[in-house]
Amino acid sequence: MGDDADGRDAADSDDDRDAAGDRADDGGAGVRSDGAGTEEVVAPDPDSDSDAESADDEAAVFAVPTETDSDRGTAWRRTLVRTGELTADVVDSLVSLHGSRGVRAVEAVSEGRVKRYRDFTVVVGYAEEYVVEDGGCTCKDSSYNLDPDEDDQRCWHVLAAAVAERIGEVDHHDMWYSDVREFI
């Protein structure tokens, strides 16, 4: 982007900021600057009409929602959406929040084991493939060991899908998983 006459980057112009000093986008989200070079992501306005459309769009794209009841869980997902890459800080957050499940999730993403079919997102486990949908998973860890009402308790398959979807590391297949499943 070009510089303004006063040397500021055009993206930082005051014209792009709302009354609170946030850089706003169409969904009511923005980046708030404290004026000293520190910025923070500002959550979308829950009363905004565009947020409903945004949530619907996200549901069509992500098998695991970005927004959770856990601030820490939402933070690393938002960072992935914003940056589109898996940084050391995100890995640290993921591992500190989810332990060995976070480590396994990162391994699965790096090994390309997250697949998206027409009907489901699937993560290839060590013994089976597991369907991840609406933030849940068909694995036994999810069924028996984790509380589905606690956003900080997710199996590594769900975590892998959440990461892969946000950094573009999903292996897309233009077929129905229900048809493929017959051959597995």
Short mmCIF file of C-alpha atoms in Angstrom, two decimals:
data_model
loop_
_atom_site.label_atom_id
_atom_site.label_comp_id
_atom_site.label_asym_id
_atom_site.label_seq_id
_atom_site.Cartn_x
_atom_site.Cartn_y
_atom_site.Cartn_z
CA MET A 1 0.00 0.00 0.00
CA GLY A 2 1.13 3.52 -0.60
CA ASP A 3 2.13 6.11 1.95
CA ASP A 4 0.06 9.22 2.67
CA ALA A 5 1.67 12.63 2.39
CA ASP A 6 2.64 12.51 6.08
CA GLY A 7 4.44 9.17 5.66
CA ARG A 8 1.78 6.95 7.25
CA ASP A 9 0.73 3.79 5.53
CA ALA A 10 -2.65 4.30 3.86
CA ALA A 11 -4.05 1.30 5.80
CA ASP A 12 -3.42 3.21 9.03
CA SER A 13 -5.31 6.34 8.02
CA ASP A 14 -7.84 7.72 10.48
CA ASP A 15 -10.51 7.41 7.77
CA ASP A 16 -10.54 3.65 8.39
CA ARG A 17 -11.20 3.99 12.12
CA ASP A 18 -14.49 4.21 13.94
CA ALA A 19 -15.32 6.46 16.91
CA ALA A 20 -13.51 4.14 19.36
CA GLY A 21 -10.32 4.27 17.30
CA ASP A 22 -10.80 0.76 15.93
CA ARG A 23 -9.97 -0.18 12.39
CA ALA A 24 -13.39 -1.48 11.40
CA ASP A 25 -14.50 -4.01 8.86
CA ASP A 26 -17.97 -4.86 7.58
CA GLY A 27 -18.61 -7.39 10.38
CA GLY A 28 -18.19 -4.95 13.23
CA ALA A 29 -14.81 -6.42 14.14
CA GLY A 30 -11.69 -4.35 14.11
CA VAL A 31 -8.22 -3.79 15.40
CA ARG A 32 -7.87 -1.38 18.31
CA SER A 33 -4.59 0.51 18.63
CA ASP A 34 -3.41 2.10 21.86
CA GLY A 35 -1.43 4.69 19.85
CA ALA A 36 1.89 3.24 21.01
CA GLY A 37 2.07 0.60 18.30
CA THR A 38 0.21 -2.11 20.24
CA GLU A 39 -2.91 -3.48 18.61
CA GLU A 40 -5.55 -5.96 19.72
CA VAL A 41 -8.28 -7.73 17.79
CA VAL A 42 -11.71 -6.45 18.74
CA ALA A 43 -14.57 -8.93 18.61
CA PRO A 44 -17.47 -8.32 16.24
CA ASP A 45 -20.51 -6.55 17.65
CA PRO A 46 -22.97 -9.30 18.67
CA ASP A 47 -25.92 -7.07 17.70
CA SER A 48 -24.67 -6.45 14.15
CA ASP A 49 -26.72 -7.96 11.31
CA SER A 50 -23.57 -8.75 9.36
CA ASP A 51 -22.38 -10.92 12.25
CA ALA A 52 -25.28 -13.32 11.68
CA GLU A 53 -24.29 -13.60 8.04
CA SER A 54 -20.65 -13.98 9.08
CA ALA A 55 -21.54 -16.81 11.48
CA ASP A 56 -23.53 -18.55 8.74
CA ASP A 57 -20.62 -18.14 6.32
CA GLU A 58 -18.21 -19.53 8.93
CA ALA A 59 -20.45 -22.54 9.56
CA ALA A 60 -20.34 -23.31 5.85
CA VAL A 61 -16.54 -23.11 5.85
CA PHE A 62 -15.45 -24.39 9.28
CA ALA A 63 -16.43 -27.67 10.92
CA VAL A 64 -15.17 -26.18 14.19
CA PRO A 65 -16.47 -22.72 15.16
CA THR A 66 -14.03 -19.89 15.85
CA GLU A 67 -16.06 -18.40 18.69
CA THR A 68 -16.20 -20.49 21.87
CA ASP A 69 -17.15 -19.96 25.50
CA SER A 70 -13.44 -20.04 26.30
CA ASP A 71 -11.52 -16.80 25.79
CA ARG A 72 -8.25 -18.72 25.41
CA GLY A 73 -9.77 -21.14 22.88
CA THR A 74 -11.29 -18.31 20.88
CA ALA A 75 -8.04 -16.31 20.96
CA TRP A 76 -5.88 -18.87 19.15
CA ARG A 77 -8.60 -19.55 16.59
CA ARG A 78 -9.00 -15.83 15.88
CA THR A 79 -5.25 -15.47 15.50
CA LEU A 80 -5.25 -18.27 12.93
CA VAL A 81 -8.12 -16.63 11.02
CA ARG A 82 -6.30 -13.30 11.05
CA THR A 83 -2.81 -14.54 10.14
CA GLY A 84 -3.59 -17.66 8.14
CA GLU A 85 -0.49 -19.38 9.52
CA LEU A 86 0.48 -21.54 12.45
CA THR A 87 2.93 -19.47 14.48
CA ALA A 88 4.97 -20.48 17.52
CA ASP A 89 2.70 -18.35 19.73
CA VAL A 90 -0.41 -20.17 18.50
CA VAL A 91 1.24 -23.56 19.00
CA ASP A 92 2.23 -22.52 22.54
CA SER A 93 -1.36 -21.43 23.29
CA LEU A 94 -2.79 -24.61 21.82
CA VAL A 95 -0.40 -26.86 23.74
CA SER A 96 -0.76 -24.97 27.04
CA LEU A 97 -4.55 -25.20 26.78
CA HIS A 98 -4.88 -28.75 25.40
CA GLY A 99 -1.61 -30.51 26.29
CA SER A 100 -0.74 -33.64 24.31
CA ARG A 101 -3.97 -33.32 22.31
CA GLY A 102 -2.68 -29.99 21.00
CA VAL A 103 0.65 -31.58 20.04
CA ARG A 104 -1.09 -34.41 18.18
CA ALA A 105 -3.31 -31.89 16.38
CA VAL A 106 -0.31 -29.93 15.11
CA GLU A 107 1.32 -33.19 13.98
CA ALA A 108 -1.82 -34.23 12.09
CA VAL A 109 -2.01 -30.88 10.30
CA SER A 110 1.67 -30.98 9.37
CA GLU A 111 1.19 -34.50 8.00
CA GLY A 112 -1.84 -33.48 5.90
CA ARG A 113 -4.32 -35.72 7.72
CA VAL A 114 -7.31 -33.34 7.65
CA LYS A 115 -9.66 -33.95 4.72
CA ARG A 116 -12.78 -32.14 3.58
CA TYR A 117 -15.39 -34.02 1.60
CA ARG A 118 -18.67 -32.64 0.27
CA ASP A 119 -20.49 -33.75 3.41
CA PHE A 120 -17.92 -33.93 6.23
CA THR A 121 -14.51 -32.93 7.50
CA VAL A 122 -12.52 -36.03 8.40
CA VAL A 123 -9.29 -36.41 10.37
CA VAL A 124 -7.19 -39.49 9.76
CA GLY A 125 -6.32 -40.99 13.12
CA TYR A 126 -3.84 -43.72 13.92
CA ALA A 127 -6.37 -46.54 13.52
CA GLU A 128 -9.45 -44.95 11.92
CA GLU A 129 -10.83 -41.84 10.28
CA TYR A 130 -13.00 -39.61 12.45
CA VAL A 131 -15.76 -37.25 11.34
CA VAL A 132 -15.53 -33.75 12.80
CA GLU A 133 -18.73 -31.73 12.63
CA ASP A 134 -20.10 -28.74 14.56
CA GLY A 135 -17.09 -28.78 16.88
CA GLY A 136 -17.57 -32.42 17.85
CA CYS A 137 -15.97 -35.70 16.82
CA THR A 138 -16.93 -39.34 16.42
CA CYS A 139 -13.86 -40.62 18.31
CA LYS A 140 -14.05 -42.48 21.63
CA ASP A 141 -12.02 -39.79 23.40
CA SER A 142 -14.81 -37.29 22.67
CA SER A 143 -17.52 -39.78 23.61
CA TYR A 144 -16.09 -41.03 26.89
CA ASN A 145 -13.39 -38.71 28.24
CA LEU A 146 -14.33 -35.15 27.32
CA ASP A 147 -17.21 -32.91 28.34
CA PRO A 148 -18.85 -31.60 25.15
CA ASP A 149 -20.10 -28.56 27.07
CA GLU A 150 -16.54 -27.47 27.95
CA ASP A 151 -14.87 -25.70 25.02
CA ASP A 152 -11.43 -26.31 26.53
CA GLN A 153 -12.03 -30.06 26.28
CA ARG A 154 -11.62 -31.13 22.67
CA CYS A 155 -10.03 -34.20 21.13
CA TRP A 156 -7.01 -33.78 18.91
CA HIS A 157 -9.12 -34.49 15.80
CA VAL A 158 -11.30 -31.42 16.46
CA LEU A 159 -8.23 -29.31 17.23
CA ALA A 160 -6.51 -30.48 14.03
CA ALA A 161 -9.59 -29.61 11.97
CA ALA A 162 -9.80 -26.18 13.61
CA VAL A 163 -6.16 -25.43 12.81
CA ALA A 164 -6.13 -26.87 9.29
CA GLU A 165 -9.31 -25.06 8.23
CA ARG A 166 -7.93 -21.69 9.29
CA ILE A 167 -4.50 -22.01 7.68
CA GLY A 168 -5.62 -23.62 4.43
CA GLU A 169 -4.13 -27.05 5.13
CA VAL A 170 -7.25 -29.12 4.45
CA ASP A 171 -7.02 -31.78 1.73
CA HIS A 172 -10.20 -31.20 -0.33
CA HIS A 173 -11.97 -34.11 -2.04
CA ASP A 174 -14.85 -33.46 -4.43
CA MET A 175 -16.80 -36.53 -3.38
CA TRP A 176 -19.14 -37.66 -0.64
CA TYR A 177 -17.48 -39.19 2.40
CA SER A 178 -20.48 -41.47 2.81
CA ASP A 179 -19.53 -43.03 -0.56
CA VAL A 180 -15.82 -43.24 0.27
CA ARG A 181 -16.47 -44.74 3.71
CA GLU A 182 -17.75 -47.94 2.08
CA PHE A 183 -14.23 -48.66 0.76
CA ILE A 184 -12.36 -48.03 4.01
#
